[in-house]
Short mmCIF file of C-alpha atoms and ligand atoms in Angstrom, two decimals:
data_model
loop_
_atom_site.label_atom_id
_atom_site.label_comp_id
_atom_site.label_asym_id
_atom_site.label_seq_id
_atom_site.Cartn_x
_atom_site.Cartn_y
_atom_site.Cartn_z
CA MET A 17 135.49 -113.58 164.77
CA SER A 18 132.13 -112.18 163.92
CA ALA A 19 128.47 -113.63 164.04
CA ILE A 20 128.33 -114.39 160.47
CA ASP A 21 131.97 -115.04 159.01
CA ASP A 22 135.36 -115.65 160.24
CA LEU A 23 136.56 -112.12 159.68
CA PRO A 24 137.13 -109.75 162.49
CA PRO A 25 134.08 -107.47 163.93
CA LEU A 26 133.69 -104.26 161.93
CA ARG A 27 134.80 -102.07 164.91
CA ASP A 28 138.18 -103.94 164.70
CA VAL A 29 138.29 -103.56 161.03
CA ILE A 30 137.72 -99.75 161.23
CA GLU A 31 140.52 -99.30 163.98
CA THR A 32 142.91 -101.56 162.19
CA HIS A 33 142.48 -99.68 158.79
CA GLY A 34 142.07 -96.21 160.35
CA LEU A 35 138.52 -95.78 158.75
CA ASN A 36 137.47 -92.69 160.59
CA ALA A 37 134.05 -91.60 158.91
CA ARG A 38 134.46 -88.73 156.51
CA LYS A 39 131.09 -86.47 156.14
CA SER A 40 132.37 -85.38 152.73
CA LEU A 41 131.90 -89.00 151.53
CA GLY A 42 128.71 -89.43 153.21
CA GLN A 43 130.20 -91.91 155.66
CA ASN A 44 127.66 -93.37 158.10
CA PHE A 45 128.60 -96.95 158.60
CA LEU A 46 126.55 -100.12 159.57
CA LEU A 47 128.65 -102.04 162.25
CA ASP A 48 126.11 -104.58 163.31
CA LEU A 49 126.48 -107.75 161.02
CA ASN A 50 123.23 -109.08 162.08
CA LEU A 51 121.77 -105.83 160.76
CA THR A 52 123.59 -105.93 157.41
CA SER A 53 122.64 -109.66 156.86
CA LYS A 54 119.09 -108.55 157.56
CA ILE A 55 119.18 -106.05 154.83
CA ALA A 56 121.11 -108.53 152.43
CA ARG A 57 117.91 -110.80 152.93
CA GLN A 58 115.59 -108.07 151.84
CA ALA A 59 117.55 -108.21 148.26
CA GLY A 60 116.02 -111.55 147.71
CA ASP A 61 117.64 -114.63 146.47
CA VAL A 62 120.95 -113.66 145.59
CA THR A 63 122.50 -116.92 145.13
CA GLU A 64 122.29 -117.03 141.57
CA CYS A 65 122.71 -113.25 140.88
CA ASP A 66 125.57 -110.97 140.55
CA VAL A 67 125.12 -108.00 143.10
CA LEU A 68 126.11 -104.54 142.35
CA GLU A 69 127.14 -102.73 145.67
CA ILE A 70 127.78 -99.12 145.74
CA GLY A 71 129.78 -97.64 148.70
CA PRO A 72 130.95 -100.95 150.52
CA GLY A 73 132.88 -98.82 152.97
CA PRO A 74 134.35 -101.15 155.52
CA GLY A 75 132.23 -104.05 154.03
CA GLY A 76 129.38 -104.69 156.47
CA LEU A 77 126.78 -104.89 153.94
CA THR A 78 129.34 -106.78 151.43
CA ARG A 79 129.72 -109.44 154.06
CA GLY A 80 126.02 -109.52 154.74
CA LEU A 81 125.58 -110.38 151.12
CA LEU A 82 128.47 -112.81 150.70
CA SER A 83 127.24 -114.69 153.84
CA GLN A 84 123.90 -114.88 152.05
CA GLY A 85 125.35 -116.81 149.47
CA ALA A 86 125.62 -113.85 146.62
CA ARG A 87 127.00 -115.57 143.59
CA ARG A 88 129.20 -112.60 142.90
CA VAL A 89 129.38 -108.91 144.53
CA LEU A 90 130.83 -106.08 142.53
CA ALA A 91 131.57 -103.26 144.91
CA ILE A 92 132.19 -99.71 143.78
CA GLU A 93 133.95 -97.58 146.42
CA LYS A 94 135.31 -93.98 146.03
CA ASP A 95 137.38 -94.02 149.31
CA ALA A 96 140.79 -95.74 148.76
CA ARG A 97 141.33 -96.10 152.46
CA CYS A 98 138.53 -98.79 152.27
CA LEU A 99 140.43 -100.98 149.88
CA PRO A 100 142.76 -103.18 152.33
CA ALA A 101 139.67 -103.96 154.43
CA LEU A 102 137.74 -104.97 151.30
CA ALA A 103 140.74 -106.99 150.12
CA GLU A 104 140.53 -109.19 153.15
CA ILE A 105 136.91 -110.05 152.64
CA SER A 106 137.78 -110.90 149.22
CA ASP A 107 140.38 -113.24 150.31
CA ALA A 108 137.80 -114.80 152.74
CA TYR A 109 135.43 -115.41 149.82
CA PRO A 110 137.64 -116.39 146.95
CA ASP A 111 136.54 -115.32 143.41
CA ARG A 112 133.21 -113.92 144.77
CA LEU A 113 134.18 -110.12 145.35
CA GLN A 114 135.55 -107.74 142.95
CA VAL A 115 136.25 -104.22 144.01
CA ILE A 116 136.46 -101.10 141.95
CA GLU A 117 137.88 -98.04 143.21
CA GLY A 118 136.00 -94.99 141.65
CA ASP A 119 133.03 -92.90 141.67
CA ALA A 120 129.85 -94.82 140.94
CA LEU A 121 128.35 -91.97 139.11
CA GLU A 122 131.06 -92.34 136.52
CA ILE A 123 131.47 -96.04 136.30
CA ASP A 124 129.59 -98.52 134.11
CA PRO A 125 129.04 -101.54 136.08
CA LEU A 126 127.60 -103.53 133.32
CA GLU A 127 131.25 -104.20 131.92
CA TYR A 128 131.90 -106.20 134.82
CA LEU A 129 128.37 -108.01 135.66
CA THR A 130 126.49 -111.01 134.34
CA PRO A 131 122.81 -111.22 134.63
CA PRO A 132 120.70 -111.89 136.57
CA ILE A 133 121.72 -108.76 138.67
CA ARG A 134 120.37 -107.27 141.88
CA VAL A 135 121.66 -104.08 143.39
CA ALA A 136 122.15 -103.65 147.14
CA ALA A 137 123.57 -100.49 148.77
CA ASN A 138 123.76 -98.25 151.78
CA LEU A 139 124.11 -95.42 149.70
CA PRO A 140 125.98 -92.25 150.30
CA TYR A 141 123.04 -89.83 150.72
CA ASN A 142 124.57 -87.32 148.26
CA VAL A 143 124.51 -89.55 145.40
CA GLY A 144 121.72 -91.87 146.27
CA THR A 145 118.65 -90.11 144.64
CA GLU A 146 120.83 -89.37 141.36
CA LEU A 147 121.87 -93.27 141.14
CA LEU A 148 117.95 -94.36 141.76
CA VAL A 149 116.79 -91.93 138.86
CA ARG A 150 119.33 -93.31 136.63
CA TRP A 151 118.59 -96.84 137.40
CA LEU A 152 114.88 -95.95 136.97
CA THR A 153 115.51 -94.32 133.57
CA PRO A 154 117.43 -96.51 131.36
CA LYS A 155 117.29 -96.47 127.54
CA GLU A 156 115.21 -99.72 127.49
CA TRP A 157 112.90 -101.52 129.73
CA PRO A 158 113.16 -103.99 131.48
CA PRO A 159 116.47 -102.65 132.91
CA TYR A 160 119.59 -104.63 133.67
CA TRP A 161 118.65 -105.12 137.23
CA LYS A 162 116.15 -107.37 138.85
CA SER A 163 115.75 -105.39 142.08
CA LEU A 164 117.25 -102.52 144.01
CA THR A 165 117.56 -102.64 147.83
CA LEU A 166 118.67 -99.33 148.94
CA MET A 167 119.15 -97.34 152.02
CA PHE A 168 117.64 -93.80 151.94
CA GLN A 169 116.92 -91.12 154.54
CA LEU A 170 113.30 -91.84 155.49
CA GLU A 171 111.91 -88.72 154.19
CA VAL A 172 113.39 -89.82 150.64
CA ALA A 173 111.97 -93.34 151.28
CA HIS A 174 108.65 -91.88 151.77
CA ARG A 175 108.82 -89.89 148.52
CA ILE A 176 109.72 -92.88 146.48
CA THR A 177 106.92 -94.95 148.04
CA ALA A 178 104.10 -92.20 148.48
CA ALA A 179 100.63 -92.59 147.40
CA PRO A 180 98.41 -89.80 145.83
CA GLY A 181 97.01 -87.23 148.26
CA SER A 182 99.99 -87.41 150.35
CA LYS A 183 102.66 -84.45 150.72
CA ALA A 184 105.37 -86.81 149.77
CA TYR A 185 103.77 -87.80 146.44
CA GLY A 186 105.63 -86.38 143.44
CA ARG A 187 108.06 -86.92 140.61
CA LEU A 188 109.88 -89.67 142.48
CA ALA A 189 106.83 -91.63 143.35
CA ILE A 190 105.67 -91.65 139.72
CA LEU A 191 108.95 -92.57 138.34
CA ALA A 192 109.60 -95.19 140.77
CA GLN A 193 105.95 -96.78 140.83
CA TRP A 194 105.59 -96.51 136.95
CA ARG A 195 107.70 -99.27 136.15
CA ALA A 196 108.61 -101.08 139.55
CA ASP A 197 107.00 -102.03 142.88
CA ALA A 198 108.38 -100.03 145.72
CA HIS A 199 108.21 -100.87 149.41
CA ILE A 200 109.91 -99.77 152.60
CA VAL A 201 111.11 -102.91 154.05
CA ILE A 202 113.18 -101.66 157.16
CA GLN A 203 113.28 -98.43 159.18
CA LEU A 204 116.30 -97.45 161.17
CA PRO A 205 116.90 -95.06 163.76
CA PRO A 206 120.17 -92.66 163.58
CA SER A 207 121.76 -94.80 166.33
CA ALA A 208 121.96 -97.92 163.83
CA PHE A 209 124.93 -95.91 162.20
CA THR A 210 128.48 -94.90 162.95
CA PRO A 211 128.47 -91.91 163.48
CA PRO A 212 124.67 -91.42 163.78
CA PRO A 213 123.30 -89.04 160.89
CA LYS A 214 120.66 -86.38 162.23
CA VAL A 215 117.93 -88.10 160.37
CA SER A 216 116.22 -91.67 160.28
CA SER A 217 116.74 -93.97 157.38
CA ALA A 218 114.94 -96.71 155.56
CA VAL A 219 115.71 -99.59 153.12
CA VAL A 220 113.56 -99.25 150.22
CA HIS A 221 113.19 -102.79 147.81
CA LEU A 222 112.21 -101.97 144.30
CA THR A 223 111.57 -104.87 141.81
CA ALA A 224 111.37 -104.02 138.25
CA LEU A 225 108.20 -104.77 136.53
CA PRO A 226 108.36 -106.54 133.02
CA GLU A 227 106.79 -103.66 131.58
CA PRO A 228 105.38 -100.11 132.75
CA ARG A 229 102.40 -100.58 134.82
CA PHE A 230 100.40 -98.21 132.19
CA PRO A 231 101.64 -97.56 128.64
CA ALA A 232 103.15 -93.90 128.19
CA ASP A 233 106.24 -92.55 126.64
CA ALA A 234 108.83 -92.06 129.23
CA LYS A 235 110.06 -88.76 127.85
CA VAL A 236 106.45 -87.16 127.81
CA LEU A 237 105.60 -88.65 131.02
CA SER A 238 108.38 -87.15 132.61
CA ARG A 239 107.76 -83.62 131.08
CA VAL A 240 104.00 -83.68 132.19
CA VAL A 241 105.04 -84.71 135.84
CA ALA A 242 107.93 -82.41 136.04
CA ALA A 243 105.58 -79.36 135.05
CA ALA A 244 102.71 -80.62 137.21
CA PHE A 245 104.86 -81.04 140.28
CA GLY A 246 106.76 -78.02 139.61
CA GLN A 247 104.03 -75.97 140.78
CA ARG A 248 102.09 -78.37 142.69
CA ARG A 249 99.78 -75.96 144.45
CA LYS A 250 98.30 -74.83 141.13
CA MET A 251 95.47 -76.34 139.17
CA LEU A 252 96.83 -78.57 136.40
CA ARG A 253 95.18 -76.23 133.76
CA ALA A 254 97.66 -73.59 135.08
CA SER A 255 100.72 -75.68 135.86
CA LEU A 256 100.66 -77.57 132.66
CA LYS A 257 99.89 -74.53 130.39
CA GLY A 258 103.48 -74.73 128.73
CA VAL A 259 103.13 -78.28 127.92
CA ALA A 260 100.39 -77.98 125.33
CA PRO A 261 98.24 -75.21 124.07
CA ASP A 262 94.96 -76.93 124.43
CA ILE A 263 96.07 -78.78 127.67
CA GLU A 264 92.52 -78.27 129.04
CA ASP A 265 91.01 -80.61 126.36
CA ARG A 266 93.78 -82.94 126.87
CA LEU A 267 93.18 -83.17 130.58
CA ILE A 268 89.38 -83.76 129.80
CA ALA A 269 90.44 -86.33 127.32
CA ALA A 270 92.63 -88.20 129.90
CA GLY A 271 89.69 -88.19 132.33
CA ILE A 272 91.20 -85.42 134.59
CA LYS A 273 89.46 -82.42 135.92
CA PRO A 274 91.46 -79.46 134.81
CA THR A 275 90.85 -77.82 138.28
CA GLU A 276 92.72 -80.84 139.94
CA ARG A 277 96.04 -80.25 141.51
CA ALA A 278 98.91 -82.58 140.89
CA GLU A 279 99.04 -84.18 144.26
CA GLN A 280 95.62 -85.86 143.73
CA VAL A 281 96.18 -87.25 140.40
CA PRO A 282 96.97 -91.11 140.42
CA LEU A 283 99.65 -92.51 138.28
CA GLU A 284 97.33 -94.21 135.84
CA GLU A 285 95.90 -90.69 134.97
CA PHE A 286 99.14 -89.12 134.54
CA CYS A 287 99.95 -91.89 132.08
CA ALA A 288 96.65 -91.19 130.11
CA LEU A 289 97.62 -87.69 130.03
CA ALA A 290 100.95 -88.22 128.86
CA ARG A 291 99.25 -90.30 126.08
CA ALA A 292 96.96 -87.51 125.38
CA VAL A 293 99.63 -84.83 125.26
CA ALA A 294 101.68 -87.12 122.66
CA GLN A 295 98.64 -87.28 120.30
CA LYS A 296 99.04 -85.01 117.39
N1 SAM B 301 128.16 -99.60 153.03
C1 SAM B 301 128.87 -99.26 154.11
C2 SAM B 301 128.15 -99.42 155.50
O1 SAM B 301 126.93 -100.00 155.36
O2 SAM B 301 128.56 -99.44 156.38
C3 SAM B 301 129.16 -97.75 154.00
C4 SAM B 301 127.92 -96.87 153.83
S1 SAM B 301 128.21 -95.17 153.86
C5 SAM B 301 126.64 -94.44 154.10
C6 SAM B 301 128.48 -94.70 151.94
C7 SAM B 301 129.88 -95.22 151.37
O3 SAM B 301 129.65 -94.77 149.87
C8 SAM B 301 131.15 -94.63 151.92
O4 SAM B 301 131.73 -95.93 152.02
C9 SAM B 301 131.60 -93.81 150.86
O5 SAM B 301 133.08 -93.86 150.99
C10 SAM B 301 131.22 -94.30 149.77
N2 SAM B 301 130.92 -93.42 148.67
C11 SAM B 301 130.56 -92.00 148.59
N3 SAM B 301 130.46 -91.40 147.47
C12 SAM B 301 130.58 -92.41 146.51
C13 SAM B 301 130.52 -92.52 145.18
N4 SAM B 301 130.52 -91.42 144.20
N5 SAM B 301 130.88 -93.57 144.57
C14 SAM B 301 131.19 -94.74 145.07
N6 SAM B 301 131.20 -94.79 146.61
C15 SAM B 301 131.00 -93.75 147.16
#
C-alpha cells in the first residue's frame, strides 16, 4: 500500500508490469507519490474539473491527481505496456479515469472532456514544447483549458517565464505571457526521476487569461516576434526589414527605437508593433 492510496508503490508497479524505461518515448518516471501529489496540488482545485494528462506512464501523477479529488482524468499514453498498470488505477477510482492509447499529437481530447478543464503532465521532453505551443495557439481565446501544469527541462521552463533583457527571453516567453500567467512552481533535480535525465527539470503553471494582456492580431504578432528573434543580435530595423518596407516608421509609431534589439523589447511594445504593422 502506498502513502496516498491503496495501490502498490510505483517501484512494485514497474516491476510487476515490466515497465523498463524507454529513451525513445522520453520515459523518466516519477516514483515518489508524495512528489506527484505535490505537483497535482499545483494544478489548483481539480475537484470540479476534468483533467487532461499526457503520458501517464506507470501512473504516478495520475494517482496524485485522483487522490487530490480530480473529478475525472483523461490520460493519453503512447506506450501500450503501461495500460495494465493504468487499468488497476481505473479500478481503484471507478468512473474517474479514462485511458486512451495513442499519440497525444494526433488525438483531439475535446471529444472526451467536459469543461472546466485543466491540463497536468510530466511531458515527454520530445513533444512537450510542441504541445505547449498548440495549447497556447488555439483558434479562439479563451482556450478550452483553465490551466496547464507541465514539467519541462529547466532551460525550457526559463524560456517560458523569461523577462525582457534575459538570454532566455524570446518567442516562447511572448507566446506564453501574452495570454497567460506563467510561473515556475517546482524545480526538480535529475535524481527525482527514474532513470535520471541529464538535466534539471521544473514544473510550470500557466493560467489562461480571459483575454490577451494587450490587443494584437495573433498571426501578425507571431510573424513580428519570429522575425525579431530569428536574428536576435541584429537591430530591429534590420531583423524586421522583411516584415514591412517602412518598418522604421512603424517601429517609431509603436514607441520602439529602430536600433533596439529584440531581447530588450517588452511584450507590450511587441503588441503595439504588431498593431502598427497590421495597419494599412
Ligand atoms: N507521467 C509519468 C511520470 O510522471 O512518471 C511518465 C512521464 S515520462 C517523462 C513521459 C510519458 O509520456 C511516458 O509514459 C511515455 O510513454 C509517454 N509518451 C511519450 N510520447 C508520447 C506521445 N506522443 N503521446 C502520449 N504519450 C507519450
